[in-house]
Coordinates of C-alpha atoms in Angstrom, one line a residue:
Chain A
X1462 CA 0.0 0.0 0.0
X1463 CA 1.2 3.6 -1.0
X1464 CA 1.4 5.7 1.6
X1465 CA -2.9 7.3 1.4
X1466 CA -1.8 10.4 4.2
X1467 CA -2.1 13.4 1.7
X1468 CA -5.3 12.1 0.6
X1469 CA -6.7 12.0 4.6
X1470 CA -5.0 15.2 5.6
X1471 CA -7.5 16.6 3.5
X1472 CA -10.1 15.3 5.5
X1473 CA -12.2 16.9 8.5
X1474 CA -11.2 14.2 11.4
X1475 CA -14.0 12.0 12.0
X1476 CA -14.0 11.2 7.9
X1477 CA -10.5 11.2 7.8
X1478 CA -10.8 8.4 11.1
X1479 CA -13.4 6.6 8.7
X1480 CA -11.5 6.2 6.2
X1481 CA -8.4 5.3 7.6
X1482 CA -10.2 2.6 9.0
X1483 CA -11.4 1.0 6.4
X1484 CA -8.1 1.6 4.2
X1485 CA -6.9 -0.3 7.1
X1486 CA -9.2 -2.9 7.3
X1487 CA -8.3 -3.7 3.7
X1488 CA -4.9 -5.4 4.6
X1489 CA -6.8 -7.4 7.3
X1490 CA -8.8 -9.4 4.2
X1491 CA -8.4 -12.3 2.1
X1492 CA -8.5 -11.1 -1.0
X1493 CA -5.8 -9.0 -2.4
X1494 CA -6.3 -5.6 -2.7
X1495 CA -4.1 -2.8 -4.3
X1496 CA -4.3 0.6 -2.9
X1497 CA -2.7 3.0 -4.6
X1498 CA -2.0 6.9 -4.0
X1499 CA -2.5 9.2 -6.9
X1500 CA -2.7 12.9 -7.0
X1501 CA -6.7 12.7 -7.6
X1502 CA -6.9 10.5 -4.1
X1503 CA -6.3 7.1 -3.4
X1504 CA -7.5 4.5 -6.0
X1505 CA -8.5 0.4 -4.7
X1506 CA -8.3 -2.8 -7.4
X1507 CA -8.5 -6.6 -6.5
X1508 CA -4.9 -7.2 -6.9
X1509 CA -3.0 -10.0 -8.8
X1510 CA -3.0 -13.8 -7.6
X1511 CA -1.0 -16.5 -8.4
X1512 CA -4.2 -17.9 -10.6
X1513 CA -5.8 -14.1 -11.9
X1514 CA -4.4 -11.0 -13.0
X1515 CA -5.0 -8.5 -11.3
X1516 CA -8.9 -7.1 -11.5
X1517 CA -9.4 -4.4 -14.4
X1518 CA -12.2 -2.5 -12.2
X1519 CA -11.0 0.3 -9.8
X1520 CA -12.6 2.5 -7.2
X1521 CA -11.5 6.1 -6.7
X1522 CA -11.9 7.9 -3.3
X1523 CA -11.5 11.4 -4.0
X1524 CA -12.8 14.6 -2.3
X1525 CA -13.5 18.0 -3.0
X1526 CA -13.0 19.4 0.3
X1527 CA -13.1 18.3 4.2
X1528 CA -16.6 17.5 4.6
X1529 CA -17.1 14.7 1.8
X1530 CA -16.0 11.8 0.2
X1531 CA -16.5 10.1 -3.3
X1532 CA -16.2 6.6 -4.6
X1533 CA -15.8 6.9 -8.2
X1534 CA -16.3 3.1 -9.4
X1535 CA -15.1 2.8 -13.1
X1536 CA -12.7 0.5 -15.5
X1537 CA -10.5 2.0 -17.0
X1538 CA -9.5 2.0 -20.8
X1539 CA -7.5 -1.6 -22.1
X1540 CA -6.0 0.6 -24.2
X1541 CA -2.7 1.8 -23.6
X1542 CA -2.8 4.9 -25.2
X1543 CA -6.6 5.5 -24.1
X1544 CA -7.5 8.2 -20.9
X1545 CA -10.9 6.5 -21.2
X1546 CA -12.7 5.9 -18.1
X1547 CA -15.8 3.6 -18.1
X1548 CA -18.0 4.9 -15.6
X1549 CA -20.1 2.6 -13.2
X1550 CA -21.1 5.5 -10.6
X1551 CA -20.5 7.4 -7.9
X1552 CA -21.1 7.1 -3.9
X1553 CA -21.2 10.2 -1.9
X1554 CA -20.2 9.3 1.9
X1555 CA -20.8 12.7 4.5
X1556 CA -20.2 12.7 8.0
X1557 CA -22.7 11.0 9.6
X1558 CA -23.5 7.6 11.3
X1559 CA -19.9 6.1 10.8
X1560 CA -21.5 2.6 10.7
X1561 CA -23.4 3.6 7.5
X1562 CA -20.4 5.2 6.2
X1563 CA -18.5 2.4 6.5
X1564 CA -21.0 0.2 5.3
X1565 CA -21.6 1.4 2.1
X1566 CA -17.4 1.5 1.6
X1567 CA -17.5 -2.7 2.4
X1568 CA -20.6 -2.9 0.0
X1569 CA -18.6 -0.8 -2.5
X1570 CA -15.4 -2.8 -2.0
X1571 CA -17.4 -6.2 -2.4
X1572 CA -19.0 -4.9 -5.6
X1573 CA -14.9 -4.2 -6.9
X1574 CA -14.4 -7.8 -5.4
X1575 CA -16.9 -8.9 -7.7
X1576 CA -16.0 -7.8 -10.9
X1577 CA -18.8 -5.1 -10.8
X1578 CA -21.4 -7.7 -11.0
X1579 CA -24.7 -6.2 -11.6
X1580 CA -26.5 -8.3 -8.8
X1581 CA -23.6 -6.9 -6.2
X1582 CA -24.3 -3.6 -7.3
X1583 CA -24.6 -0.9 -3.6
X1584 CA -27.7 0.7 -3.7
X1585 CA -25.9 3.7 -2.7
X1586 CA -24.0 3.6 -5.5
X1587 CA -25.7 6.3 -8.0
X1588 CA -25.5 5.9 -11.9
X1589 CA -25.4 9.8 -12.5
X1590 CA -22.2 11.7 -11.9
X1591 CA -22.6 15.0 -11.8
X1592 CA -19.2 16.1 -10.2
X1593 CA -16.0 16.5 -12.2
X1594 CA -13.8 13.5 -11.6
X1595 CA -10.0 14.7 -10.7
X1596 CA -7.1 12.8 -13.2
X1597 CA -4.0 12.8 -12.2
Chain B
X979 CA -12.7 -10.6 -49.5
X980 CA -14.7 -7.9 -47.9
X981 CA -16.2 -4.5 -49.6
X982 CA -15.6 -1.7 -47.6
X983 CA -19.2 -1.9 -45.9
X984 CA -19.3 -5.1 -45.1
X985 CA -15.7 -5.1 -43.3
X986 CA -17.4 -1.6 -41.7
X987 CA -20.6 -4.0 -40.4
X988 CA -17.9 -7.2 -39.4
X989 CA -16.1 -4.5 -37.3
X990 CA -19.3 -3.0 -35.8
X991 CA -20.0 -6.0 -34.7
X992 CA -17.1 -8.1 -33.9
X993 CA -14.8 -5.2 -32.8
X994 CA -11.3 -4.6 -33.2
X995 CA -7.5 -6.1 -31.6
X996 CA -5.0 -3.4 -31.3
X997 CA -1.5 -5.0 -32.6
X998 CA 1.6 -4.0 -30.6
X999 CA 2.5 -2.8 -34.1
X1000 CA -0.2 0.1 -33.4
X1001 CA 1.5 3.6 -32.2
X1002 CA -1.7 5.1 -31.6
X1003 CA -0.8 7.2 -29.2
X1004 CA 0.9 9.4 -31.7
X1005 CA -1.9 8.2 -34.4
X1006 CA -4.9 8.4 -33.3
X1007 CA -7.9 10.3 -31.8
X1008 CA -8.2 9.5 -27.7
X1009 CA -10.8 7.3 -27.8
X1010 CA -13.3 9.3 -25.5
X1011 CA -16.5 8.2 -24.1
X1012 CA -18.1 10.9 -25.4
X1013 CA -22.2 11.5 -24.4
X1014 CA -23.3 9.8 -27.9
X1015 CA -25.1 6.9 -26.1
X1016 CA -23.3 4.2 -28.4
X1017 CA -19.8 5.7 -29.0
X1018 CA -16.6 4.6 -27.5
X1019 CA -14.4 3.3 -29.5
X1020 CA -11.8 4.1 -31.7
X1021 CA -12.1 6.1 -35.0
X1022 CA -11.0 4.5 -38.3
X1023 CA -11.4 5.0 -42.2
X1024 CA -12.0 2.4 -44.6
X1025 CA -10.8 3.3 -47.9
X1026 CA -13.2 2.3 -50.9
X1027 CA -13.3 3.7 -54.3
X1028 CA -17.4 4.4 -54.2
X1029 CA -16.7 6.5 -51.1
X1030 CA -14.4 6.1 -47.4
X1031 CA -16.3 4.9 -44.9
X1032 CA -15.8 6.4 -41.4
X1033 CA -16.9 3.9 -38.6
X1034 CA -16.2 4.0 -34.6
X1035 CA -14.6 0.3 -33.8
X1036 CA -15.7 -1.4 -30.7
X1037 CA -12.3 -2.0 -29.2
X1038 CA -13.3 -2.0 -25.3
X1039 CA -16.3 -4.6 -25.1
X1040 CA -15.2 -7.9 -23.4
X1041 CA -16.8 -9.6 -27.0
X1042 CA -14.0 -7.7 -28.6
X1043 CA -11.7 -11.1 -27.1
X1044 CA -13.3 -12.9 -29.6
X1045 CA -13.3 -11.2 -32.8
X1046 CA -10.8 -11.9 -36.2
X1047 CA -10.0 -8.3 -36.8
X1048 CA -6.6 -7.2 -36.1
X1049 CA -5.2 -3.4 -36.9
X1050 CA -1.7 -3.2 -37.6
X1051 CA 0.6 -0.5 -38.7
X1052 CA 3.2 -2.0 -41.5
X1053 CA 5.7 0.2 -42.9
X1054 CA 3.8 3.6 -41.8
X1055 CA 0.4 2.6 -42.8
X1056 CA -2.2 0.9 -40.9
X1057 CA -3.9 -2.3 -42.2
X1058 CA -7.0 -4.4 -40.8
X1059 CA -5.9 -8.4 -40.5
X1060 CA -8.5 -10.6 -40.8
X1061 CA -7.3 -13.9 -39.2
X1062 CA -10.0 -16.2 -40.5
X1063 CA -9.4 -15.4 -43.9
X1064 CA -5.9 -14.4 -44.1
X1065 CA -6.9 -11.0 -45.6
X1066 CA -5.5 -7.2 -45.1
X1067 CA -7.6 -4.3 -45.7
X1068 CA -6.3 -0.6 -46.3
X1069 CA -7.2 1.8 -43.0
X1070 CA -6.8 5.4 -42.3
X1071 CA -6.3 5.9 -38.4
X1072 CA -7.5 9.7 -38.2
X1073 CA -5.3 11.6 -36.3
X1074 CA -6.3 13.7 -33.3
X1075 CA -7.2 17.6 -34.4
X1076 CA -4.5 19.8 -32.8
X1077 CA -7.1 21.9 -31.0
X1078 CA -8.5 18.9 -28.7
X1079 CA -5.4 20.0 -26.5
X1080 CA -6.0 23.7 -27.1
X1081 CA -8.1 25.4 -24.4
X1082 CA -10.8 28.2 -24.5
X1083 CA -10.4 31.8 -23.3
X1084 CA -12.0 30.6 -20.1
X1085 CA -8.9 27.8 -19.5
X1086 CA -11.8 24.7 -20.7
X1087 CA -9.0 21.8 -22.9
X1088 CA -11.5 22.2 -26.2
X1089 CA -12.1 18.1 -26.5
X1090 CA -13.5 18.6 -23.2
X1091 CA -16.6 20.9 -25.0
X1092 CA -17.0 19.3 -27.7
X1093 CA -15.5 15.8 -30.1
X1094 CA -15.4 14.9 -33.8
X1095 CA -17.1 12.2 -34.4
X1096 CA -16.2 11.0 -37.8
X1097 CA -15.9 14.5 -39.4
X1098 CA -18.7 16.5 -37.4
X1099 CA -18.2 18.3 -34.0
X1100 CA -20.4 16.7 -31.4
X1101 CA -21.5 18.6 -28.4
X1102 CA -23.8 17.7 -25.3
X1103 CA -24.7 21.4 -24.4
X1104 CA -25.4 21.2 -20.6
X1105 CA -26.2 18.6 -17.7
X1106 CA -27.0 15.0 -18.0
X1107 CA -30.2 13.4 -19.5
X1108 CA -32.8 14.4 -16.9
X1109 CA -33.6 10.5 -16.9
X1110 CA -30.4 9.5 -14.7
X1111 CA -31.3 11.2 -11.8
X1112 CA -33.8 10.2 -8.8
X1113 CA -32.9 7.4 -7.0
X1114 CA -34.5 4.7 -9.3
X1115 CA -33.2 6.2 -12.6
X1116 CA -34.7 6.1 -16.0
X1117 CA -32.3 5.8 -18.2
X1118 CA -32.3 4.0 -21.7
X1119 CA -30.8 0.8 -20.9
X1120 CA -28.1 1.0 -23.7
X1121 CA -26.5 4.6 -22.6
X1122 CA -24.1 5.5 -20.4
X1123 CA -24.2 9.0 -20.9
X1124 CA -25.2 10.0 -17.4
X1125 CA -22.5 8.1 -15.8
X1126 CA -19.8 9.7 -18.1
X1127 CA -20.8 13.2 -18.1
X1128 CA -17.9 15.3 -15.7
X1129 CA -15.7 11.8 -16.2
X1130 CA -14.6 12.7 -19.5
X1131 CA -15.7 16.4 -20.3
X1132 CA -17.4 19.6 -18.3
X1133 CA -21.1 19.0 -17.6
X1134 CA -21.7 23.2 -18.4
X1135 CA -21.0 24.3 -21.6
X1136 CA -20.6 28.4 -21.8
X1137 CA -21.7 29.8 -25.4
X1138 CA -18.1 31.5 -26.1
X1139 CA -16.4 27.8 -25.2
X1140 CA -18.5 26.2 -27.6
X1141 CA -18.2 29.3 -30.6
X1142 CA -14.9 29.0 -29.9
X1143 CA -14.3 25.4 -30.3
X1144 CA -16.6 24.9 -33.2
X1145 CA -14.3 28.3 -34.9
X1146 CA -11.3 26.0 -34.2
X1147 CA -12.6 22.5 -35.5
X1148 CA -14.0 24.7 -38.5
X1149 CA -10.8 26.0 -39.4
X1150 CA -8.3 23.4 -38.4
X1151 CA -10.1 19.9 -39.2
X1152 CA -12.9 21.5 -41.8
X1153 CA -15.8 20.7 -39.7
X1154 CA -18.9 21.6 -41.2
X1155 CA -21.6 20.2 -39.1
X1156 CA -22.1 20.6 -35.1
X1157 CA -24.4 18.1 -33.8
X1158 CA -25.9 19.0 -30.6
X1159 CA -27.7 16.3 -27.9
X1160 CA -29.3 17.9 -24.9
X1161 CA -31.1 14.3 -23.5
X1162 CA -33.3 14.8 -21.8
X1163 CA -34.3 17.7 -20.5
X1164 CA -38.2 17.8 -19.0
X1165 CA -39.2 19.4 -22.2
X1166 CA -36.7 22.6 -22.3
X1167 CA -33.8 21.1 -24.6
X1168 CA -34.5 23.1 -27.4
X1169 CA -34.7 26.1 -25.3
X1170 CA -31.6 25.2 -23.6
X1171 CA -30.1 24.7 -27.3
X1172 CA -31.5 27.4 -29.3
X1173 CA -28.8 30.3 -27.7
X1174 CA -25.6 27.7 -29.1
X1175 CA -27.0 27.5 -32.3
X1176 CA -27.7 31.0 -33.4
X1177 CA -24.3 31.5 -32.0
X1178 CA -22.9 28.6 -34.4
X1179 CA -24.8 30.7 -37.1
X1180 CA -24.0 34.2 -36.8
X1181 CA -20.7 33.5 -34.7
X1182 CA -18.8 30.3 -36.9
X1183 CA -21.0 29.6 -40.0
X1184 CA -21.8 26.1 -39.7
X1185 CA -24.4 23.4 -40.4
X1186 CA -26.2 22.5 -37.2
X1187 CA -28.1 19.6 -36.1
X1188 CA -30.3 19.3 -33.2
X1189 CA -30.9 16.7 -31.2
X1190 CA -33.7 16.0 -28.1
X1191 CA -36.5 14.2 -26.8
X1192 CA -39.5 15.5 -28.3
X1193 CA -42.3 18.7 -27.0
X1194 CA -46.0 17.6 -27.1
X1195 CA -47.9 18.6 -30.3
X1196 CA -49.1 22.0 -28.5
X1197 CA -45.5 22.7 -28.2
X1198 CA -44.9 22.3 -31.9
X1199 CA -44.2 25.8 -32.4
X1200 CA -40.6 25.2 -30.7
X1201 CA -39.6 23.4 -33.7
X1202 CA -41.0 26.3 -36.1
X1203 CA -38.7 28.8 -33.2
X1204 CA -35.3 26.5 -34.0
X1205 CA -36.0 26.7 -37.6
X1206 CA -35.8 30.3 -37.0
X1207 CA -32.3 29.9 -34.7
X1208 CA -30.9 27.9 -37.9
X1209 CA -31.2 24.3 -37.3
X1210 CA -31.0 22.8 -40.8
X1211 CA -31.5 19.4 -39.0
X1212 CA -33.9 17.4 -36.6
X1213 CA -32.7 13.7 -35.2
X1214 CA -35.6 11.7 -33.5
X1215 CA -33.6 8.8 -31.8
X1216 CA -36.6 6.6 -30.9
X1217 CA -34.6 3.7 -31.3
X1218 CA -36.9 1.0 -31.1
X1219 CA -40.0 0.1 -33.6
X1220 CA -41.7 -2.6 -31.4
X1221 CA -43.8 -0.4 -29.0
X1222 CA -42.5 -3.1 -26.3
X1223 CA -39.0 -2.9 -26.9
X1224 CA -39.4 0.8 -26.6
X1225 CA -41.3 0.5 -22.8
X1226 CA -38.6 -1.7 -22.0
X1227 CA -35.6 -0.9 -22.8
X1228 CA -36.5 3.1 -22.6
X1229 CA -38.3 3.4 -19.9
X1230 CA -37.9 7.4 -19.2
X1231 CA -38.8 8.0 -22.9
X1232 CA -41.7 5.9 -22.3
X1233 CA -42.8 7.4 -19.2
X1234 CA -42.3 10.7 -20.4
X1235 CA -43.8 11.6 -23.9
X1236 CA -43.8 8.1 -25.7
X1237 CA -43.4 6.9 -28.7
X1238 CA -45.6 8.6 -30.4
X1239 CA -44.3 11.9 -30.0
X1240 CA -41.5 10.4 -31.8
X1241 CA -43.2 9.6 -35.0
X1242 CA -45.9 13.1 -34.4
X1243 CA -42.7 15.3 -34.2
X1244 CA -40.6 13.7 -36.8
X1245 CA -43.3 14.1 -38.8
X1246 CA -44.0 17.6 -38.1
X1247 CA -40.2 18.5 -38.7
X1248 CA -39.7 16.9 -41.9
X1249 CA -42.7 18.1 -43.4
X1250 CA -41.1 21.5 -42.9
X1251 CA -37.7 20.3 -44.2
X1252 CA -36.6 19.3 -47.6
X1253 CA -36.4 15.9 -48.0
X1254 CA -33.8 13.8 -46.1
X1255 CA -33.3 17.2 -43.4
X1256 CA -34.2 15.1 -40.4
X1257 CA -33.5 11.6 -39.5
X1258 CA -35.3 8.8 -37.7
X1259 CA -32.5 6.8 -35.3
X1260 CA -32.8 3.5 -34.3
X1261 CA -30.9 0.4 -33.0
X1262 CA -31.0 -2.5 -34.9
X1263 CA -29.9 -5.3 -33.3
X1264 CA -32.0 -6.2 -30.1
X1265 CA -35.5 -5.9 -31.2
X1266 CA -36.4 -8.6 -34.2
X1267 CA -34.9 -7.8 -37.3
X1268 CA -38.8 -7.3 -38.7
X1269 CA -38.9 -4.6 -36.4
X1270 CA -36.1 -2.6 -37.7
X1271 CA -36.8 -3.4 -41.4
X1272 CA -40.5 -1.6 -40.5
X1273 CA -38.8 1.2 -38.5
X1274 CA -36.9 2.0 -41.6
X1275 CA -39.7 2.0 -44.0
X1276 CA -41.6 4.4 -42.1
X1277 CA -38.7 7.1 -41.6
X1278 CA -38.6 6.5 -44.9
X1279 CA -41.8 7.2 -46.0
X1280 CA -42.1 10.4 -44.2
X1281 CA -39.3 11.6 -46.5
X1282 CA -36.4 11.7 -43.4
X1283 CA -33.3 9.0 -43.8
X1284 CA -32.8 6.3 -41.3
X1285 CA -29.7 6.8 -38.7
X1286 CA -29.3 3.0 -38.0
X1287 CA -26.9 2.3 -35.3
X1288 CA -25.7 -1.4 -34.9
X1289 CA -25.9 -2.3 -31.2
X1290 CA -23.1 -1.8 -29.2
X1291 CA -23.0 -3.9 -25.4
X1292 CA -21.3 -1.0 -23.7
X1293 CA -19.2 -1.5 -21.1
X1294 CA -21.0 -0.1 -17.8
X1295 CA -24.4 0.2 -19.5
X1296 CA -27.2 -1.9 -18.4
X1297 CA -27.1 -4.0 -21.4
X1298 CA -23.1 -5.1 -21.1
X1299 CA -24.1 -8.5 -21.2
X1300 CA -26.0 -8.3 -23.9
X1301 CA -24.2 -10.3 -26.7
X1302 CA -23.4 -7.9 -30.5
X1303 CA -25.4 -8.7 -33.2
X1304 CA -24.9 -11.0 -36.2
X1305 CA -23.0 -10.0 -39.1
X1306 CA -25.8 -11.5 -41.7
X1307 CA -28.7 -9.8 -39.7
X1308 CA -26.7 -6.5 -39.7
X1309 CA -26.0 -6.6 -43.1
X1310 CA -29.1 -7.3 -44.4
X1311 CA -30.7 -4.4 -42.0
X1312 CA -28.1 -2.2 -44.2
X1313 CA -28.6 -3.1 -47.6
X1314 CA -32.2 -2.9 -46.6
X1315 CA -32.0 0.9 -45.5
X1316 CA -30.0 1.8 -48.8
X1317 CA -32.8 0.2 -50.9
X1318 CA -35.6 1.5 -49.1
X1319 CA -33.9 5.5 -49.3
X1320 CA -33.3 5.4 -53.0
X1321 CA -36.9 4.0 -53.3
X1322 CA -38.2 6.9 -51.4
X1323 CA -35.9 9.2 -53.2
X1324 CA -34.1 10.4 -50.2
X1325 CA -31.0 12.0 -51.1
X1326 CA -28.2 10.6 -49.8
X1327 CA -24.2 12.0 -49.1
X1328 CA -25.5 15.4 -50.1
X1329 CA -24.4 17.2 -47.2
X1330 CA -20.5 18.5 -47.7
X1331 CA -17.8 16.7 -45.3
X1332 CA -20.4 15.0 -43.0
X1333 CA -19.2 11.2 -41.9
X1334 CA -21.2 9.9 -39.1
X1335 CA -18.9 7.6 -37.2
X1336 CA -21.5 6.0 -34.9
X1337 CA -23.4 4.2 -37.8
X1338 CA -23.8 3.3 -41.5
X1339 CA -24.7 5.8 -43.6
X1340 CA -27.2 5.2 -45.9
X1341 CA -24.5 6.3 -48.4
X1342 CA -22.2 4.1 -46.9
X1343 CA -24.4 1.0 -47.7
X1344 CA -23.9 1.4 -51.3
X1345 CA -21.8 -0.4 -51.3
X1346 CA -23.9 -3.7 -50.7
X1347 CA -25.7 -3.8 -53.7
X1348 CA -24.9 -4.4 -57.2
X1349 CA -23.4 -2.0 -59.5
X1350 CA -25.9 -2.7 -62.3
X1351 CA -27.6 0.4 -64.8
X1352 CA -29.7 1.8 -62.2
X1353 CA -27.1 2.2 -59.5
X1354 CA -25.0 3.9 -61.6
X1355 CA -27.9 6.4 -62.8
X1356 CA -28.6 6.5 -59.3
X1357 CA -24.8 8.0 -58.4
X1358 CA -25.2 10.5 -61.5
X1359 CA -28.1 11.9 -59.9
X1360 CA -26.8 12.4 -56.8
X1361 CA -23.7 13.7 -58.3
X1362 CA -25.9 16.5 -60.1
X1363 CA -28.1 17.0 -57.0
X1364 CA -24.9 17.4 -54.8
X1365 CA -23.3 19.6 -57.1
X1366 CA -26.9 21.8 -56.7
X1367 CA -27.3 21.2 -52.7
X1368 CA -23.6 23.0 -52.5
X1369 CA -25.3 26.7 -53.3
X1370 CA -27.6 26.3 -50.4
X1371 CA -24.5 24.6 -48.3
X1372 CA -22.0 27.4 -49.0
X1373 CA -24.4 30.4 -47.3
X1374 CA -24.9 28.4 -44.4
X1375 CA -21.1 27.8 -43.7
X1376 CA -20.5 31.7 -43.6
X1377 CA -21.3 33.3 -40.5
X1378 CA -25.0 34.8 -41.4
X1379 CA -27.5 36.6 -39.0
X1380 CA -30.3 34.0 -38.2
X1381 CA -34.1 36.2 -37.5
X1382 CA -34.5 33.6 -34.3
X1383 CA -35.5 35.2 -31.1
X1384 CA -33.5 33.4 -28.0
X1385 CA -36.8 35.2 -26.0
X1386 CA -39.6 33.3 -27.7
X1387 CA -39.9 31.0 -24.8
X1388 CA -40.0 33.7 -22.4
X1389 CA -42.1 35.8 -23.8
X1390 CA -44.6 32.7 -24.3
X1391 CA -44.6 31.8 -20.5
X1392 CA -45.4 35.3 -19.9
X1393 CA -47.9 35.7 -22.0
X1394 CA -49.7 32.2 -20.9
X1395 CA -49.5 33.9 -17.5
X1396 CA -51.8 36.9 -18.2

């Protein structure tokens, strides 16, 4: 895991705490997950096994100030020279009941798991994006 | 071996390998999700000696694993291999325009106002498609649009972005058309549009085509308004014939104005247009091929030309598992739609410079049938009428004043008010 701190220092504390925690939790879990740091925020794929490569969907946390967080769930292009992003949605998380927070980023993380299987699909997870989405 | 519009319908429907060969990175166009509900792949020419056929390639789908088609650049020039049949076939990859890097006054990269696609300028004026938001959305099951608007361009587009980008694609890539697509827009897209296109008129000097779900039949008089702005062209993308492949698979069209209003404002629009001014767009491809064959004999016969788009699974639509369609089926649809245009004496390949990408042309379909007497009487007149169509086309590609009135819709609230 790259280092995700600049990406949380942006954060008001009890969403920066919620995060943390369940960037943490990641390493505790079976399946291999890649977290990697960007410029844009901190970007989550199922990671390479001895028996798969490594999953071609990706989630995006991102955020546009202290007070909110987005999951940008898309795959991106196959093709090398392509900045195409194919868009599955977006998951606002606010401050709130850290529970729910928290719970929508496992159902999130399970629908990445899953190879963005339409059945695994978070209901929080809206189709419409109507915020810009930061590239590095 | 292929003609040029059959390898065009193999691609649409079996896709495309990139070689390692391939520098597109320096060749190509970015392929760009752009808001055209079936676009997202990458831009290629097919060189023919009837015409070159411009076609967006499926090159992202997970069906694109198993398709034949190979693109590879030999000696400097790009070829399409066709593994099953040990065949190459001549390509153009069009470069991307110099301006998509450029930005606006405002600091807006231009690609991220507006695309080519094929050889018109594409822009989705403002917010998504009405029809993605609320919880339960109502999107058409196909598009992605709503989930790529902000991903890959700005969701608002300001009037002197958009002049100057369509100045820029005028001058540098000899754009002639600008396409605009609103979605949905609970009945205000061509209010929304009508300020961008007298600005493409008086400001650039450029065809324009508009694009949006349809007003009721009281509202007709919006149409008669965008004449006014300058539209020279009307799409109605209704997309499916069968009235229950419609409901289904369009469920916010459905619940919104139906299908009717489809057919009622196509029909009001074209019988204010010379022939072939507005188009009928559908997807062949899901719905039986009946269907389709029907849908095009109707757009027909109301004098507009059929935009038929072969079905494209996209990745992150609702209908990703959905498998392409068959090369036979798709070809017939095509040779179908040329037959039944020259039958209804729509013109065809008038229009100066204007490739659609997305689908076949009817002009591009040509190629399907044989080259006997009447074909080539057919060409001639089309030739002559093209030649003819050119006097009207040259005015409208200089910057002109349009006698539109952006007010019209204010002034009609107010007065239904009183």
């Amino acid at each position: 895991m790259s280092d995700p701190q600049a990406f949380l220092n942006v954060l008001a504390p009890e969403l920066k705490e919620l995060v943390s925690k369940f960037l943490h939790s990641l390493g505790e879990r079976p399946e291999v997950v890649d977290v990697e740091t960007k410029n844009s925020g901190v970007e989550l794929r199922m990671g390479a096994t001895a028996n798969k490569p490594a999953g071609r969907p990706r989630i995006l946390l991102f955020s546009d100030g202290p007070k909110k967080v987005f999951a940008f769930f898309y795959k991106p292009s196959r093709l090398a020279f392509s900045k195409d992003r194919f868009s599955y949605g977006l998951m606002s998380l606010h401050r709130g009941d850290s529970e729910e927070v928290l719970g929508h980023l496992r159902e999130g993380l399970q629908f990445l798991l899953s190879d963005f299987k339409p059945s695994e699909r978070p209901k929080k997870l809206g189709r419409l994006i109507n915020v810009d989405i930061p590239r590095d | 071996m292929l003609n040029p519009a059959e390898l065009q319908i193999q691609l649409f429907c079996q896709g495309l390998k990139i070689a390692d060969s391939c520098d597109l990175m320096s060749d190509a166009r970015h392929v760009a999700r752009t808001r055209a509900g079936l676009g997202s792949g990458l831009e290629l020419v097919i060189q023919g000696d009837l015409k070159d056929l411009w076609l967006n390639v499926p090159v992202e789908e997970d069906f694109v694993d198993q398709t034949p088609y190979e693109l590879r650049k030999v000696e400097g020039s790009y070829l399409v291999h066709d593994h099953n049949e040990s065949q190459d076939y001549a390509v153009r990859v069009p470069a991307e325009p110099k301006w998509y890097d450029q930005e606006t006054a405002s600091g807006i990269p231009m690609a991220q106002v507006g695309v080519l696609q094929g050889t018109y300028l594409g822009i989705y004026v403002s917010n998504s498609c009405m029809y993605w938001y609320g919880n339960e959305p109502n999107n058409c099951k196909f598009c992605t649009t709503g989930s790529n608007v902000g991903v890959n361009e700005v969701a608002e587009k300001a009037i002197d972005d958009v002049v100057e980008v369509a100045l820029a694609a005028k001058e540098e890539s000899g754009v002639t058309f600008c396409h605009f697509n609103t979605g949905y827009q609970n009945g205000r897209g061509l209010e929304q549009l009508a300020p961008y296109v007298k600005a493409i008129k008086e400001r650039v000097g450029l065809l324009t085509g508009i694009q949006c779900v349809p007003v009721p039949e009281d509202q007709h008089w919006q149409y008669d308004a965008m004449l006014d702005m300058g539209a020279d062209h009307f799409s109605f993308c209704y997309e499916f014939h069968n009235p229950e492949y419609f409901a289904k698979y369009l469920p916010g069209k459905e619940a919104t104005v139906g299908q009717g209003a489809f057919f009622k404002s196509l029909e009001y629009c074209q019988g204010k247009m010379p022939k072939g001014a507005c188009s009928g767009e559908i997807i062949a491809g899901v719905e039986p091929i009946q269907d389709t064959l029907d849908a095009i004999d109707y757009i027909t016969q109301v004098g507009a030309f059929p935009t038929v788009c072969i079905f494209r699974p996209v990745i992150g639509s609702d209908m990703e598992d959905f498998p392409s369609p068959e090369y036979e089926e798709m070809n017939r649809v095509m040779e179908y739609m040329y037959k039944a245009c020259r039958k209804a004496g729509i013109p065809m390949g008038l229009a100066p410079n204007i490739e659609v990408s997305l689908i076949v042309n009817p002009d591009d379909a040509k190629y399907l049938v044989p080259r006997d007497l009447s074909f080539k009487l057919h060409q001639l007149k089309m030739k002559l009428l093209k030649k003819l169509a050119w006097l009207k086309f040259r005015k409208e590609l200089q910057p002109h004043s349009v006698p539109g009135d952006v007010q019209i819709w204010q002034k009609k609230r107010a007065a239904s008010h009183v």
